[in-house]
Amino acid sequence: MKKVMLPERPGWRTEARELGFTFADMHGEPYWDETSAYEFTLREVEDSIEDPSTELHAMCREAAATIVASQEWMERLGIPEAHRDLVAESWSRGEPEIYGRFDLAYDGSGPAKLLEYNADTPTSLYESASFQWSWLEGQIEAGFLDSDDDQFNAIHEGLVERFRTLFPTGTDLHFTAAANSPEDYATVEGMGWAAREAGLGAQYLDLDKIAISTDGQFLDDQDRVIGILFKLYPWEDLLRDEYADHVNTANCLMLEPAWKAVLSNKGLLPVLWHMFEGHPNLLPAFFEADVADAMAGRGAAAASVAEAFERAAPGLTAGHVVKPLFSREGASLSIVEGGEITEASANTDYAAHPRIVQAYVPLPVFDGFRPVIGAWVVGETCVGMGIREDRSRITQDLSRFKPHFIRN
């Protein structure tokens, strides 16, 4: 793994605008940045990113089965009591998943480490699946990359096959996201593009245009009943929204399904460590309340985690990250080293949520930037990756998206 300087393609910003990639620059800063790229070997990708991510996803599914069967786990992960049956029944019915994105720390040497799983509403889909592939083709055509250079990117093809497998040709799907959010719209449009290529109908409407019929069904802005809905609206918000009261009676298949609520918050990380302690792709993680109890030697929770915490304590003391159960774009995160907060995100929107403690692993530094690998899972298989980098040790909303290529 290395970072290499490359010339930008002439006119790429015009291409981006024409393709609807209107957020290539955000807040006066570049978001898409092709002045350099990350180079990998095929072995690095297959052995350190692709295969481990597929295995991690299988572990997450095992964790989901454990969590939904336990009221205690559901409570600890912040699933509202009124909707725990909705979440559990979604799992027991085998409601299908479409996609997710693991965020991994990887430096090209040791095993990739799971930082978190964006299992419900991950964005950066368009730039990962489409625009970085166009970049690869353009750089090969211009002679700046070799003709046999490749990219770990079967994301779009994986989505097409997933939709084709799940739904008969001609099935209508609705796609929704918050209005006036170009990044969110690009994600759902990328999904809709894959659905249409799979022979399905794909209708888009803004999230706030969804209505409820007199008999409790969801309606689009033309009063058509919504039977299948892909929503870029996180379950942690939906389960606290009045619309959640209608999910059970609306006869609407939700994508992602409700059981993804137990995978899309940071509480998953302590559960994974509890179930798979010592796995090479995991970092020690605990609920903050358990850490406090274990250190004080009190409570049933302390007894259940005391031994695991004792084994992990030296590493956690050296450095750990405190994360709320629910957080976006690095908000309300802090890095603690030697008992002192050494870095914290400026955005504290999620500070009121319960928190977990996860061992700190430094991100590698390339040219002053720290990359995070986004490993995309479609269905149950890792099919591609995208990279975001930040000068900060906490990847935040102004991080840059960087293309990658594979060379052997």
Short mmCIF file of C-alpha atoms in Angstrom, two decimals:
data_model
loop_
_atom_site.label_atom_id
_atom_site.label_comp_id
_atom_site.label_asym_id
_atom_site.label_seq_id
_atom_site.Cartn_x
_atom_site.Cartn_y
_atom_site.Cartn_z
CA MET A 1 0.00 0.00 0.00
CA LYS A 2 1.40 3.36 -0.97
CA LYS A 3 0.29 6.80 -2.05
CA VAL A 4 1.38 8.01 -5.48
CA MET A 5 1.10 11.41 -7.12
CA LEU A 6 -0.82 11.54 -10.41
CA PRO A 7 -1.97 14.37 -12.69
CA GLU A 8 -5.63 15.29 -12.56
CA ARG A 9 -7.72 14.46 -15.62
CA PRO A 10 -8.45 17.56 -17.71
CA GLY A 11 -12.08 18.55 -17.36
CA TRP A 12 -12.96 16.14 -14.60
CA ARG A 13 -14.99 18.79 -12.77
CA THR A 14 -17.09 19.36 -15.89
CA GLU A 15 -17.61 15.60 -16.12
CA ALA A 16 -18.61 15.52 -12.46
CA ARG A 17 -21.22 18.25 -12.91
CA GLU A 18 -22.64 16.57 -16.01
CA LEU A 19 -22.96 13.29 -14.11
CA GLY A 20 -24.63 14.92 -11.13
CA PHE A 21 -21.60 14.66 -8.85
CA THR A 22 -22.29 18.14 -7.56
CA PHE A 23 -20.56 17.69 -4.20
CA ALA A 24 -17.07 16.99 -5.58
CA ASP A 25 -16.16 20.22 -3.80
CA MET A 26 -17.84 21.02 -0.49
CA HIS A 27 -17.58 24.05 1.80
CA GLY A 28 -14.82 25.50 -0.33
CA GLU A 29 -12.68 22.38 0.04
CA PRO A 30 -12.10 19.48 -2.35
CA TYR A 31 -14.03 16.35 -1.46
CA TRP A 32 -13.06 14.29 -4.52
CA ASP A 33 -9.27 14.57 -4.80
CA GLU A 34 -7.42 12.88 -7.67
CA THR A 35 -4.10 14.69 -7.30
CA SER A 36 -2.89 11.40 -5.84
CA ALA A 37 -4.16 7.85 -5.40
CA TYR A 38 -3.53 4.80 -3.27
CA GLU A 39 -1.82 1.83 -4.86
CA PHE A 40 -2.32 -1.74 -3.62
CA THR A 41 -1.20 -5.18 -4.65
CA LEU A 42 -3.83 -7.78 -5.46
CA ARG A 43 -2.70 -9.86 -2.52
CA GLU A 44 -3.14 -6.93 -0.14
CA VAL A 45 -6.69 -6.38 -1.36
CA GLU A 46 -7.73 -10.03 -1.36
CA ASP A 47 -6.05 -11.14 1.86
CA SER A 48 -6.28 -7.99 3.97
CA ILE A 49 -9.48 -6.24 2.81
CA GLU A 50 -11.82 -8.46 0.79
CA ASP A 51 -11.70 -11.78 2.66
CA PRO A 52 -11.57 -10.28 6.19
CA SER A 53 -14.52 -7.98 5.41
CA THR A 54 -16.62 -10.87 4.18
CA GLU A 55 -15.72 -12.74 7.37
CA LEU A 56 -16.50 -9.70 9.52
CA HIS A 57 -19.92 -9.47 7.94
CA ALA A 58 -20.63 -13.12 8.77
CA MET A 59 -19.58 -12.38 12.36
CA CYS A 60 -21.94 -9.39 12.42
CA ARG A 61 -24.81 -11.62 11.33
CA GLU A 62 -23.99 -13.99 14.19
CA ALA A 63 -23.99 -11.00 16.50
CA ALA A 64 -27.36 -9.86 15.14
CA ALA A 65 -28.89 -13.26 15.93
CA THR A 66 -27.55 -13.03 19.48
CA ILE A 67 -28.67 -9.45 20.05
CA VAL A 68 -32.24 -9.78 18.81
CA ALA A 69 -32.75 -12.80 21.09
CA SER A 70 -31.78 -10.80 24.18
CA GLN A 71 -33.76 -7.97 25.74
CA GLU A 72 -30.63 -6.99 27.68
CA TRP A 73 -28.52 -6.59 24.54
CA MET A 74 -31.32 -4.72 22.77
CA GLU A 75 -31.57 -2.31 25.66
CA ARG A 76 -27.83 -1.77 25.80
CA LEU A 77 -27.77 -0.99 22.08
CA GLY A 78 -30.42 1.66 22.51
CA ILE A 79 -33.27 -0.11 20.70
CA PRO A 80 -36.52 1.48 22.00
CA GLU A 81 -38.55 -1.04 23.97
CA ALA A 82 -41.70 -0.32 21.95
CA HIS A 83 -40.02 -1.49 18.74
CA ARG A 84 -37.82 -4.38 19.86
CA ASP A 85 -40.32 -6.90 18.53
CA LEU A 86 -40.26 -5.11 15.16
CA VAL A 87 -36.48 -5.49 15.04
CA ALA A 88 -36.47 -9.11 16.21
CA GLU A 89 -39.26 -10.18 13.85
CA SER A 90 -37.49 -8.52 10.94
CA TRP A 91 -34.55 -10.84 11.62
CA SER A 92 -36.67 -13.95 12.18
CA ARG A 93 -38.50 -13.34 8.87
CA GLY A 94 -35.15 -13.16 7.09
CA GLU A 95 -35.84 -9.72 5.62
CA PRO A 96 -33.10 -9.12 3.03
CA GLU A 97 -30.20 -6.72 3.34
CA ILE A 98 -28.69 -4.83 0.44
CA TYR A 99 -25.42 -3.23 1.47
CA GLY A 100 -23.11 -1.89 4.16
CA ARG A 101 -19.63 -0.40 4.59
CA PHE A 102 -16.93 -1.37 7.06
CA ASP A 103 -14.53 1.39 8.05
CA LEU A 104 -11.10 -0.18 8.50
CA ALA A 105 -7.69 0.98 9.69
CA TYR A 106 -5.04 -0.56 7.44
CA ASP A 107 -1.42 0.37 6.78
CA GLY A 108 -0.34 -2.33 4.34
CA SER A 109 1.37 -4.46 6.96
CA GLY A 110 -0.69 -5.92 9.82
CA PRO A 111 -4.32 -7.05 9.76
CA ALA A 112 -6.96 -4.44 8.98
CA LYS A 113 -8.81 -3.37 12.14
CA LEU A 114 -12.55 -2.70 12.26
CA LEU A 115 -13.28 0.84 13.41
CA GLU A 116 -17.05 0.66 12.85
CA TYR A 117 -19.74 -0.76 10.60
CA ASN A 118 -22.00 1.58 8.62
CA ALA A 119 -24.60 -1.12 8.17
CA ASP A 120 -27.74 0.91 7.56
CA THR A 121 -27.28 4.16 5.61
CA PRO A 122 -23.69 4.38 4.34
CA THR A 123 -23.02 7.12 1.81
CA SER A 124 -20.06 7.68 -0.58
CA LEU A 125 -21.62 4.93 -2.71
CA TYR A 126 -21.64 6.85 -5.99
CA GLU A 127 -18.04 7.99 -5.80
CA SER A 128 -16.91 4.49 -4.75
CA ALA A 129 -18.91 2.51 -7.30
CA SER A 130 -18.92 4.80 -10.31
CA PHE A 131 -16.76 7.92 -10.33
CA GLN A 132 -13.57 6.26 -9.19
CA TRP A 133 -14.02 3.61 -11.90
CA SER A 134 -14.31 6.41 -14.48
CA TRP A 135 -11.12 7.85 -13.01
CA LEU A 136 -9.32 4.51 -13.49
CA GLU A 137 -10.42 4.22 -17.11
CA GLY A 138 -9.43 7.82 -17.81
CA GLN A 139 -5.98 7.46 -16.27
CA ILE A 140 -5.32 4.24 -18.20
CA GLU A 141 -6.47 5.89 -21.42
CA ALA A 142 -4.18 8.87 -20.74
CA GLY A 143 -1.24 6.56 -20.12
CA PHE A 144 -0.72 7.54 -16.48
CA LEU A 145 -1.73 4.06 -15.32
CA ASP A 146 -0.81 0.75 -16.91
CA SER A 147 -3.31 -1.05 -19.13
CA ASP A 148 -3.43 -4.00 -16.73
CA ASP A 149 -3.92 -1.89 -13.60
CA ASP A 150 -7.19 -2.72 -11.88
CA GLN A 151 -9.44 -1.57 -9.06
CA PHE A 152 -11.27 -3.44 -6.31
CA ASN A 153 -14.65 -2.31 -7.48
CA ALA A 154 -17.53 -4.60 -8.36
CA ILE A 155 -19.93 -2.53 -6.25
CA HIS A 156 -22.39 -1.54 -8.96
CA GLU A 157 -22.37 -5.00 -10.52
CA GLY A 158 -22.90 -6.51 -7.08
CA LEU A 159 -25.90 -4.27 -6.44
CA VAL A 160 -27.44 -5.14 -9.80
CA GLU A 161 -27.08 -8.85 -9.09
CA ARG A 162 -28.43 -8.41 -5.55
CA PHE A 163 -31.58 -6.67 -6.76
CA ARG A 164 -31.99 -9.21 -9.56
CA THR A 165 -31.72 -12.07 -7.06
CA LEU A 166 -34.16 -10.61 -4.55
CA PHE A 167 -36.98 -9.32 -6.76
CA PRO A 168 -38.78 -10.53 -9.89
CA THR A 169 -38.38 -8.47 -13.06
CA GLY A 170 -40.82 -5.55 -13.12
CA THR A 171 -41.12 -5.19 -9.34
CA ASP A 172 -41.52 -1.55 -8.31
CA LEU A 173 -39.25 -0.11 -5.63
CA HIS A 174 -39.33 3.31 -4.05
CA PHE A 175 -36.18 5.16 -2.98
CA THR A 176 -36.14 8.05 -0.53
CA ALA A 177 -33.71 10.42 1.16
CA ALA A 178 -33.82 13.82 2.81
CA ALA A 179 -34.47 16.68 0.40
CA ASN A 180 -31.68 19.06 -0.60
CA SER A 181 -28.85 16.68 0.25
CA PRO A 182 -26.79 16.05 -2.90
CA GLU A 183 -24.68 13.33 -1.27
CA ASP A 184 -27.73 11.42 -0.04
CA TYR A 185 -29.46 11.81 -3.40
CA ALA A 186 -26.38 10.47 -5.20
CA THR A 187 -26.51 7.38 -2.98
CA VAL A 188 -30.16 6.60 -3.62
CA GLU A 189 -29.78 7.41 -7.31
CA GLY A 190 -26.90 4.95 -7.46
CA MET A 191 -29.17 2.38 -5.87
CA GLY A 192 -32.00 3.20 -8.25
CA TRP A 193 -29.64 2.94 -11.22
CA ALA A 194 -28.68 -0.59 -10.13
CA ALA A 195 -32.33 -1.55 -9.59
CA ARG A 196 -33.32 -0.33 -13.04
CA GLU A 197 -30.44 -2.24 -14.61
CA ALA A 198 -31.74 -5.33 -12.80
CA GLY A 199 -35.09 -4.90 -14.56
CA LEU A 200 -36.95 -3.32 -11.66
CA GLY A 201 -38.97 -0.14 -11.41
CA ALA A 202 -37.31 2.61 -9.36
CA GLN A 203 -39.25 5.64 -8.15
CA TYR A 204 -37.66 8.43 -6.11
CA LEU A 205 -39.36 10.79 -3.66
CA ASP A 206 -38.14 13.07 -0.90
CA LEU A 207 -38.43 11.64 2.59
CA ASP A 208 -40.81 14.34 3.77
CA LYS A 209 -43.24 13.57 0.92
CA ILE A 210 -44.11 10.10 2.26
CA ALA A 211 -47.68 10.03 3.53
CA ILE A 212 -49.74 7.50 5.48
CA SER A 213 -53.09 6.26 4.17
CA THR A 214 -56.18 5.92 6.32
CA ASP A 215 -55.44 2.20 6.66
CA GLY A 216 -51.81 2.76 7.68
CA GLN A 217 -49.96 2.15 4.43
CA PHE A 218 -47.13 4.34 3.13
CA LEU A 219 -47.98 6.46 0.08
CA ASP A 220 -45.73 8.31 -2.36
CA ASP A 221 -46.31 11.85 -3.63
CA GLN A 222 -48.74 10.51 -6.25
CA ASP A 223 -50.78 8.56 -3.67
CA ARG A 224 -49.39 5.22 -4.84
CA VAL A 225 -48.94 2.54 -2.18
CA ILE A 226 -45.28 1.89 -1.38
CA GLY A 227 -44.63 -1.84 -1.20
CA ILE A 228 -40.82 -1.82 -1.06
CA LEU A 229 -38.94 1.19 0.28
CA PHE A 230 -35.21 1.84 0.30
CA LYS A 231 -34.79 4.64 2.83
CA LEU A 232 -31.65 6.60 3.46
CA TYR A 233 -32.96 7.39 6.90
CA PRO A 234 -31.25 5.66 9.84
CA TRP A 235 -33.18 3.24 11.98
CA GLU A 236 -32.00 4.95 15.18
CA ASP A 237 -34.01 7.99 14.04
CA LEU A 238 -36.91 6.11 12.46
CA LEU A 239 -37.48 4.03 15.61
CA ARG A 240 -37.99 7.30 17.49
CA ASP A 241 -40.26 8.74 14.79
CA GLU A 242 -44.06 8.46 14.64
CA TYR A 243 -43.70 6.61 11.34
CA ALA A 244 -42.24 3.65 13.25
CA ASP A 245 -45.70 2.97 14.67
CA HIS A 246 -46.88 2.18 11.13
CA VAL A 247 -44.05 -0.05 9.93
CA ASN A 248 -45.67 -3.24 11.22
CA THR A 249 -49.03 -2.49 9.62
CA ALA A 250 -47.91 -0.81 6.39
CA ASN A 251 -47.13 -4.10 4.64
CA CYS A 252 -44.00 -2.45 3.27
CA LEU A 253 -40.64 -4.19 2.95
CA MET A 254 -38.03 -1.79 4.32
CA LEU A 255 -34.51 -1.68 2.92
CA GLU A 256 -32.33 -1.77 4.89
CA PRO A 257 -34.43 -4.03 7.18
CA ALA A 258 -35.17 -3.20 10.81
CA TRP A 259 -32.71 -5.79 12.12
CA LYS A 260 -29.90 -3.65 10.72
CA ALA A 261 -30.61 -1.33 13.68
CA VAL A 262 -28.55 -3.66 15.87
CA LEU A 263 -25.56 -3.49 13.52
CA SER A 264 -25.61 0.21 12.69
CA ASN A 265 -24.60 1.60 16.08
CA LYS A 266 -21.33 1.46 17.95
CA GLY A 267 -22.80 -0.91 20.54
CA LEU A 268 -22.12 -3.66 18.02
CA LEU A 269 -18.38 -3.33 18.69
CA PRO A 270 -18.45 -4.52 22.34
CA VAL A 271 -20.78 -7.35 21.33
CA LEU A 272 -18.34 -8.49 18.64
CA TRP A 273 -15.44 -8.38 21.10
CA HIS A 274 -17.52 -10.31 23.65
CA MET A 275 -18.27 -13.01 21.06
CA PHE A 276 -14.97 -13.08 19.15
CA GLU A 277 -12.38 -11.77 21.59
CA GLY A 278 -8.91 -11.74 20.07
CA HIS A 279 -10.00 -11.90 16.44
CA PRO A 280 -7.22 -10.29 14.38
CA ASN A 281 -9.56 -7.80 12.68
CA LEU A 282 -11.22 -6.59 15.88
CA LEU A 283 -10.18 -4.04 18.48
CA PRO A 284 -11.02 -4.51 22.18
CA ALA A 285 -14.28 -2.69 22.88
CA PHE A 286 -16.53 -2.34 25.92
CA PHE A 287 -19.59 -0.38 26.99
CA GLU A 288 -18.39 2.63 28.95
CA ALA A 289 -20.65 1.73 31.87
CA ASP A 290 -19.04 -1.72 32.05
CA VAL A 291 -15.58 -0.17 32.09
CA ALA A 292 -16.57 2.03 35.02
CA ASP A 293 -18.02 -0.96 36.89
CA ALA A 294 -15.04 -3.18 36.13
CA MET A 295 -12.60 -0.55 37.35
CA ALA A 296 -14.63 -0.08 40.52
CA GLY A 297 -15.16 -3.82 40.98
CA ARG A 298 -18.91 -3.51 41.26
CA GLY A 299 -22.07 -4.76 39.60
CA ALA A 300 -23.10 -7.83 37.61
CA ALA A 301 -21.90 -6.27 34.39
CA ALA A 302 -18.44 -5.82 35.90
CA ALA A 303 -18.31 -9.51 36.81
CA SER A 304 -19.20 -10.57 33.27
CA VAL A 305 -16.52 -8.44 31.60
CA ALA A 306 -13.88 -8.15 34.30
CA GLU A 307 -11.56 -10.81 32.90
CA ALA A 308 -11.82 -9.55 29.33
CA PHE A 309 -11.30 -5.99 30.50
CA GLU A 310 -8.27 -7.02 32.55
CA ARG A 311 -6.72 -8.60 29.47
CA ALA A 312 -7.40 -5.49 27.39
CA ALA A 313 -6.65 -2.89 30.08
CA PRO A 314 -2.98 -2.20 29.26
CA GLY A 315 -3.84 -1.36 25.65
CA LEU A 316 -6.88 0.68 26.61
CA THR A 317 -4.85 2.65 29.14
CA ALA A 318 -2.27 3.46 26.49
CA GLY A 319 -4.96 4.74 24.16
CA HIS A 320 -8.66 4.39 23.51
CA VAL A 321 -11.47 6.10 21.65
CA VAL A 322 -14.78 7.05 23.26
CA LYS A 323 -17.71 6.82 20.86
CA PRO A 324 -21.45 7.41 21.31
CA LEU A 325 -23.75 4.55 20.29
CA PHE A 326 -25.02 6.77 17.50
CA SER A 327 -22.70 9.13 15.65
CA ARG A 328 -22.09 10.35 12.10
CA GLU A 329 -18.97 11.76 10.44
CA GLY A 330 -16.85 11.37 13.58
CA ALA A 331 -19.15 13.55 15.70
CA SER A 332 -18.76 13.46 19.51
CA LEU A 333 -15.68 11.18 19.37
CA SER A 334 -12.62 11.67 21.54
CA ILE A 335 -9.20 10.02 21.70
CA VAL A 336 -7.82 9.40 25.20
CA GLU A 337 -4.13 8.63 25.73
CA GLY A 338 -2.52 8.17 29.11
CA GLY A 339 -5.73 9.29 30.79
CA GLU A 340 -5.91 12.59 28.89
CA ILE A 341 -8.12 13.60 25.95
CA THR A 342 -5.62 14.30 23.17
CA GLU A 343 -8.09 14.91 20.34
CA ALA A 344 -11.83 15.42 20.09
CA SER A 345 -14.24 16.22 17.29
CA ALA A 346 -15.67 19.73 17.28
CA ASN A 347 -19.16 18.43 16.46
CA THR A 348 -20.81 17.29 19.72
CA ASP A 349 -24.31 16.60 18.35
CA TYR A 350 -24.35 13.03 19.71
CA ALA A 351 -22.76 13.68 23.10
CA ALA A 352 -25.92 12.81 25.05
CA HIS A 353 -25.96 9.17 23.92
CA PRO A 354 -24.48 6.28 25.95
CA ARG A 355 -20.93 5.52 24.88
CA ILE A 356 -18.53 2.71 24.19
CA VAL A 357 -14.77 2.52 24.68
CA GLN A 358 -12.65 1.03 21.88
CA ALA A 359 -8.89 0.50 21.80
CA TYR A 360 -7.13 3.18 19.78
CA VAL A 361 -5.20 2.17 16.69
CA PRO A 362 -3.32 4.95 14.87
CA LEU A 363 -4.21 5.42 11.24
CA PRO A 364 -1.24 5.37 8.87
CA VAL A 365 0.01 8.74 7.67
CA PHE A 366 0.66 9.41 3.98
CA ASP A 367 1.74 12.91 2.98
CA GLY A 368 0.14 14.33 6.11
CA PHE A 369 -3.19 12.57 5.59
CA ARG A 370 -4.66 9.56 7.39
CA PRO A 371 -6.68 7.17 5.20
CA VAL A 372 -9.60 5.00 6.28
CA ILE A 373 -10.57 2.07 4.08
CA GLY A 374 -14.27 1.78 3.32
CA ALA A 375 -14.93 -1.88 2.46
CA TRP A 376 -18.29 -2.30 0.73
CA VAL A 377 -20.43 -5.36 1.38
CA VAL A 378 -23.31 -6.21 -0.93
CA GLY A 379 -25.51 -9.02 0.29
CA GLU A 380 -23.03 -10.97 2.39
CA THR A 381 -19.87 -10.46 0.33
CA CYS A 382 -17.25 -7.69 0.17
CA VAL A 383 -17.24 -6.38 -3.39
CA GLY A 384 -15.18 -3.18 -3.42
CA MET A 385 -13.65 -0.32 -1.51
CA GLY A 386 -13.33 3.43 -1.31
CA ILE A 387 -10.88 5.51 0.68
CA ARG A 388 -11.39 8.69 2.65
CA GLU A 389 -8.51 10.57 4.22
CA ASP A 390 -8.26 13.39 6.73
CA ARG A 391 -5.47 15.39 8.32
CA SER A 392 -7.19 14.84 11.65
CA ARG A 393 -6.92 11.57 13.55
CA ILE A 394 -10.74 11.57 13.56
CA THR A 395 -12.19 11.22 10.05
CA GLN A 396 -14.86 13.93 9.80
CA ASP A 397 -17.27 15.53 7.35
CA LEU A 398 -14.58 17.43 5.39
CA SER A 399 -12.44 14.38 4.71
CA ARG A 400 -11.36 13.74 1.11
CA PHE A 401 -12.30 10.82 -1.10
CA LYS A 402 -9.28 9.27 -2.81
CA PRO A 403 -9.30 6.82 -5.73
CA HIS A 404 -7.25 3.63 -5.66
CA PHE A 405 -5.81 1.10 -8.07
CA ILE A 406 -4.28 -2.37 -7.98
CA ARG A 407 -0.91 -3.08 -9.56
CA ASN A 408 1.14 -6.28 -9.51
#
